[in-house]
PDB file of C-alpha atoms in Angstrom:
ATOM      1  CA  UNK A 276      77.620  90.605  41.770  1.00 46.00           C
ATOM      2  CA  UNK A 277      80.822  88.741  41.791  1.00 48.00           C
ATOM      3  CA  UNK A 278      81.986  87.231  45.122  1.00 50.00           C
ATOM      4  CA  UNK A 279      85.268  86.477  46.041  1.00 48.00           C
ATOM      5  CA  UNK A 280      86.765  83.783  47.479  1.00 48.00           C
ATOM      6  CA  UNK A 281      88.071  83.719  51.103  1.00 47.00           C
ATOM      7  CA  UNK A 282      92.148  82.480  50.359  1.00 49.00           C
ATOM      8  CA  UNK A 283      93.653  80.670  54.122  1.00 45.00           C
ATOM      9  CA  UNK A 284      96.637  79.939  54.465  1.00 49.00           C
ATOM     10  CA  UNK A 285      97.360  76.036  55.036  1.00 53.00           C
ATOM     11  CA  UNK A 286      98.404  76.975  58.349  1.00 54.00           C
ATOM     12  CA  UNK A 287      95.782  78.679  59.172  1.00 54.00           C
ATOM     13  CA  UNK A 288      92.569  76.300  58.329  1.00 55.00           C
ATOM     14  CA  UNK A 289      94.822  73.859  60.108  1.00 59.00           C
ATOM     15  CA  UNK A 290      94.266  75.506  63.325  1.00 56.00           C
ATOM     16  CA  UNK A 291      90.964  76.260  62.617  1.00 56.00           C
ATOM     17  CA  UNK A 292      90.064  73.013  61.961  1.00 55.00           C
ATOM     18  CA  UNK A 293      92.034  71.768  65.177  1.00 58.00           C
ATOM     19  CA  UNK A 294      90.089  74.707  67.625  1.00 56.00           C
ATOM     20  CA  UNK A 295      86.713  73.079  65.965  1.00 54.00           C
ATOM     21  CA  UNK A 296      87.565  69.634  66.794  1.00 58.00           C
ATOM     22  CA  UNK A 297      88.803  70.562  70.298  1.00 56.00           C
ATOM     23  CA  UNK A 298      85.461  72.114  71.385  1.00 53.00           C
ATOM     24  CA  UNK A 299      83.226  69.925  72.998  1.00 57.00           C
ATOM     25  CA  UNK A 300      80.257  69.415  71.402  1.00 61.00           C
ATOM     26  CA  UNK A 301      77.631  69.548  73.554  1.00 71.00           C
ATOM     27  CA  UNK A 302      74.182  67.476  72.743  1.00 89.00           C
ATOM     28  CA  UNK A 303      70.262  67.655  74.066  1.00 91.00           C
ATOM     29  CA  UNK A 304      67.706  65.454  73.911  1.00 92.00           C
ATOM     30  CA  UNK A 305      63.931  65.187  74.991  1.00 93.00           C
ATOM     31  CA  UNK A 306      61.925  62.049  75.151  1.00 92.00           C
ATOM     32  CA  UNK A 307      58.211  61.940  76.227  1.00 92.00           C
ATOM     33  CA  UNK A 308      57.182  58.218  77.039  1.00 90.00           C
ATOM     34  CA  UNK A 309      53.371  58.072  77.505  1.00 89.00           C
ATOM     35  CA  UNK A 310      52.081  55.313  79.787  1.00 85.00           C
ATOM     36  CA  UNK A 311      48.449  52.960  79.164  1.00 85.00           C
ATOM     37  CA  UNK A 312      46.924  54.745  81.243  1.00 84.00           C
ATOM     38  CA  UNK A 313      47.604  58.636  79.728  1.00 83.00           C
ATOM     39  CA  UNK A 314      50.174  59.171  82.189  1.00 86.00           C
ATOM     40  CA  UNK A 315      53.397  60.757  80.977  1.00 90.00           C
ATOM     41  CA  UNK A 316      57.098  61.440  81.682  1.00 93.00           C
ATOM     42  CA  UNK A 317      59.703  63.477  80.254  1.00 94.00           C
ATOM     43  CA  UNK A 318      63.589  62.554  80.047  1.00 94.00           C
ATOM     44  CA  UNK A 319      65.848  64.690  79.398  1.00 95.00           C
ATOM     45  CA  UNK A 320      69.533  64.238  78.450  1.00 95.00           C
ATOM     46  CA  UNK A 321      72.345  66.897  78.022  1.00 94.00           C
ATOM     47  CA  UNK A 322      76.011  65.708  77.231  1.00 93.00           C
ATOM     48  CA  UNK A 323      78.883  67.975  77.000  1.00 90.00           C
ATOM     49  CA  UNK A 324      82.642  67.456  77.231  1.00 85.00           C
ATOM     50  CA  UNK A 325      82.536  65.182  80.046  1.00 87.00           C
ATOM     51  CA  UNK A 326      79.686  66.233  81.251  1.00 94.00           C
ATOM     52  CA  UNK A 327      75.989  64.251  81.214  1.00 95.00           C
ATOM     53  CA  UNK A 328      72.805  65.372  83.098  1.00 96.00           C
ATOM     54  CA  UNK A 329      69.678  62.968  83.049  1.00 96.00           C
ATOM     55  CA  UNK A 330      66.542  64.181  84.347  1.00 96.00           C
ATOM     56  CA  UNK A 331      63.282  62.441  84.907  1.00 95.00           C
ATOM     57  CA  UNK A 332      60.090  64.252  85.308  1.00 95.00           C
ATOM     58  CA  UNK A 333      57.088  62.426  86.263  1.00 91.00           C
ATOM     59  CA  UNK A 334      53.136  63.397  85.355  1.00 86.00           C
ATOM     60  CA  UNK A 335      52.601  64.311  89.235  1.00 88.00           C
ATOM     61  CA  UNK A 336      55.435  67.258  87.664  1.00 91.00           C
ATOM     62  CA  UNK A 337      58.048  66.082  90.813  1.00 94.00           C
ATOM     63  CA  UNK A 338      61.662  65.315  88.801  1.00 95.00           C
ATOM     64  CA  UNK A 339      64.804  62.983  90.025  1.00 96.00           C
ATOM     65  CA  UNK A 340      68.270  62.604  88.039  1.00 97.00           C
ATOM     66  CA  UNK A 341      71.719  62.780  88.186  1.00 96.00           C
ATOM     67  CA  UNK A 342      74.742  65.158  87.007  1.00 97.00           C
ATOM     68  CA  UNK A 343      77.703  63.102  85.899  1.00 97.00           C
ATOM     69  CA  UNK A 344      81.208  65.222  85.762  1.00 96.00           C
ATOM     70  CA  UNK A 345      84.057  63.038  84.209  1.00 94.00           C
ATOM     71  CA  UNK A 346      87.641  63.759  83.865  1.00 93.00           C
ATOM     72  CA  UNK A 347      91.047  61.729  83.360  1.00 91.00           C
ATOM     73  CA  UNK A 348      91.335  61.396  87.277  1.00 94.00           C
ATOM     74  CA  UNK A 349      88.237  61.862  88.691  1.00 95.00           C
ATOM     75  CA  UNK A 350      84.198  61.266  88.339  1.00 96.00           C
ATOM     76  CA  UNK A 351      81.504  62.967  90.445  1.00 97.00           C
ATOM     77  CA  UNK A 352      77.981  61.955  90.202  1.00 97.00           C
ATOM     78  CA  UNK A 353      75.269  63.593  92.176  1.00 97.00           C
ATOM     79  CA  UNK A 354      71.849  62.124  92.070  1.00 96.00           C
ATOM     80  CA  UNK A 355      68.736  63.441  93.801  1.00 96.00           C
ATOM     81  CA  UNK A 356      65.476  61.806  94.118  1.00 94.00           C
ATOM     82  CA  UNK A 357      61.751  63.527  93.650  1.00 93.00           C
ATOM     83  CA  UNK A 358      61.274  64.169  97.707  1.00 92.00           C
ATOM     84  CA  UNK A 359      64.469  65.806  97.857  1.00 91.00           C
ATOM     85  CA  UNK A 360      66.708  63.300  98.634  1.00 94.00           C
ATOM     86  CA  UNK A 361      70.151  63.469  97.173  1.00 95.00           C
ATOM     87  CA  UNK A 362      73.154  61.428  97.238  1.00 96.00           C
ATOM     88  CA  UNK A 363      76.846  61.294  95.388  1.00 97.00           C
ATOM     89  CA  UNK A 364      79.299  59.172  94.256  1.00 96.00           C
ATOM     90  CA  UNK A 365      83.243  60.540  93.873  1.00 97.00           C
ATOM     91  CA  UNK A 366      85.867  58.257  92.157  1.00 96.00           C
ATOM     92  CA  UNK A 367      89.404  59.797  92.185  1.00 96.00           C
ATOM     93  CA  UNK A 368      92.044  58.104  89.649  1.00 95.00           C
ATOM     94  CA  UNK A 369      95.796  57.852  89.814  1.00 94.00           C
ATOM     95  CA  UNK A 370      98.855  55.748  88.653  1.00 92.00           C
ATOM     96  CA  UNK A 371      98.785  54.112  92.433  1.00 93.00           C
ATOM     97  CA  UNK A 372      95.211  53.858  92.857  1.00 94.00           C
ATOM     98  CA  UNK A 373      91.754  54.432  93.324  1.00 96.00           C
ATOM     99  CA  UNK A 374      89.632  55.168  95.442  1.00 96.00           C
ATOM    100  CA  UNK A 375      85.377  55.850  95.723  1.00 97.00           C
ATOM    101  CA  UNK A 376      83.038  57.976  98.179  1.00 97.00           C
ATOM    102  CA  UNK A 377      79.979  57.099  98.007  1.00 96.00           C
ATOM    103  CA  UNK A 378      77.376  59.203  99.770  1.00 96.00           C
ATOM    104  CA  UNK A 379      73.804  58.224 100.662  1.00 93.00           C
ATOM    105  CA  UNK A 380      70.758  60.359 101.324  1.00 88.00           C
ATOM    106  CA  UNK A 381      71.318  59.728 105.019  1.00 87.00           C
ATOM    107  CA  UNK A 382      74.318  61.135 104.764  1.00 89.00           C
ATOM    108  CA  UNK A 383      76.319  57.841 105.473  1.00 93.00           C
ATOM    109  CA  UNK A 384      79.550  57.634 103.947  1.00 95.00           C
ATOM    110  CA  UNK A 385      81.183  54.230 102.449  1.00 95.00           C
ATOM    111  CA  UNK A 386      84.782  54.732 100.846  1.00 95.00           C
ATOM    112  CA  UNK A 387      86.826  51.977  99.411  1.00 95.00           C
ATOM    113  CA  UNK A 388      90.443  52.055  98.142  1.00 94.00           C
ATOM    114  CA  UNK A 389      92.252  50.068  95.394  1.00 94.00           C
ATOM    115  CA  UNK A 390      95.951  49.692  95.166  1.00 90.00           C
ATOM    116  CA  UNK A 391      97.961  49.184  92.059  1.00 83.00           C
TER     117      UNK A 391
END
């Protein structure tokens, strides 16, 4: 069986090789952490483009974490807590500025702005 090899053009594994580096790569991970006394808790991580998500899950099975969303102009975090509670933190970004909302699990709001 003879096979043949595949001929590209230089133009064209160029761009293939540019679409592959443009993709975001997106990455897992698990971590068990055992404690002295045989409890144990899971974290898990998942990172993609500008995306993170961290989770914690405790023995008693109730979780807490955040989601992380990042771009050139803005960030949005939204954490929540294992009874429910949640909270957020917005961060806008621009040539004159910035400026922050933070949210708490109340709901109260705090905002600060920064001028250039």
């Amino acid at each position: 069986m003879h096979i043949t090899p595949m001929k590209f053009s230089g133009l064209a594994l160029s761009v293939a090789v540019m679409a592959l580096l443009a993709a975001p790569l997106a990455q897992a991970r698990t971590s068990e952490i055992s404690g002295p006394k045989g409890g144990q808790v899971t974290h898990q991580v998942q990172r993609g483009g500008g995306d993170v998500s961290s989770s914690w899950t405790g023995a008693n099975g109730k979780t807490a974490g955040r989601n992380v969303s990042r771009s050139r102009d803005e960030t949005t975090a939204n954490y929540y807590g294992p009874q429910g509670q949640t909270a957020s933190r917005q961060v806008e970004r621009s040539a004159e500025g910035a400026s922050a909302t933070v949210t708490g699990p109340q709901g109260r709001v705090i905002r600060r702005q920064t001028q250039y």
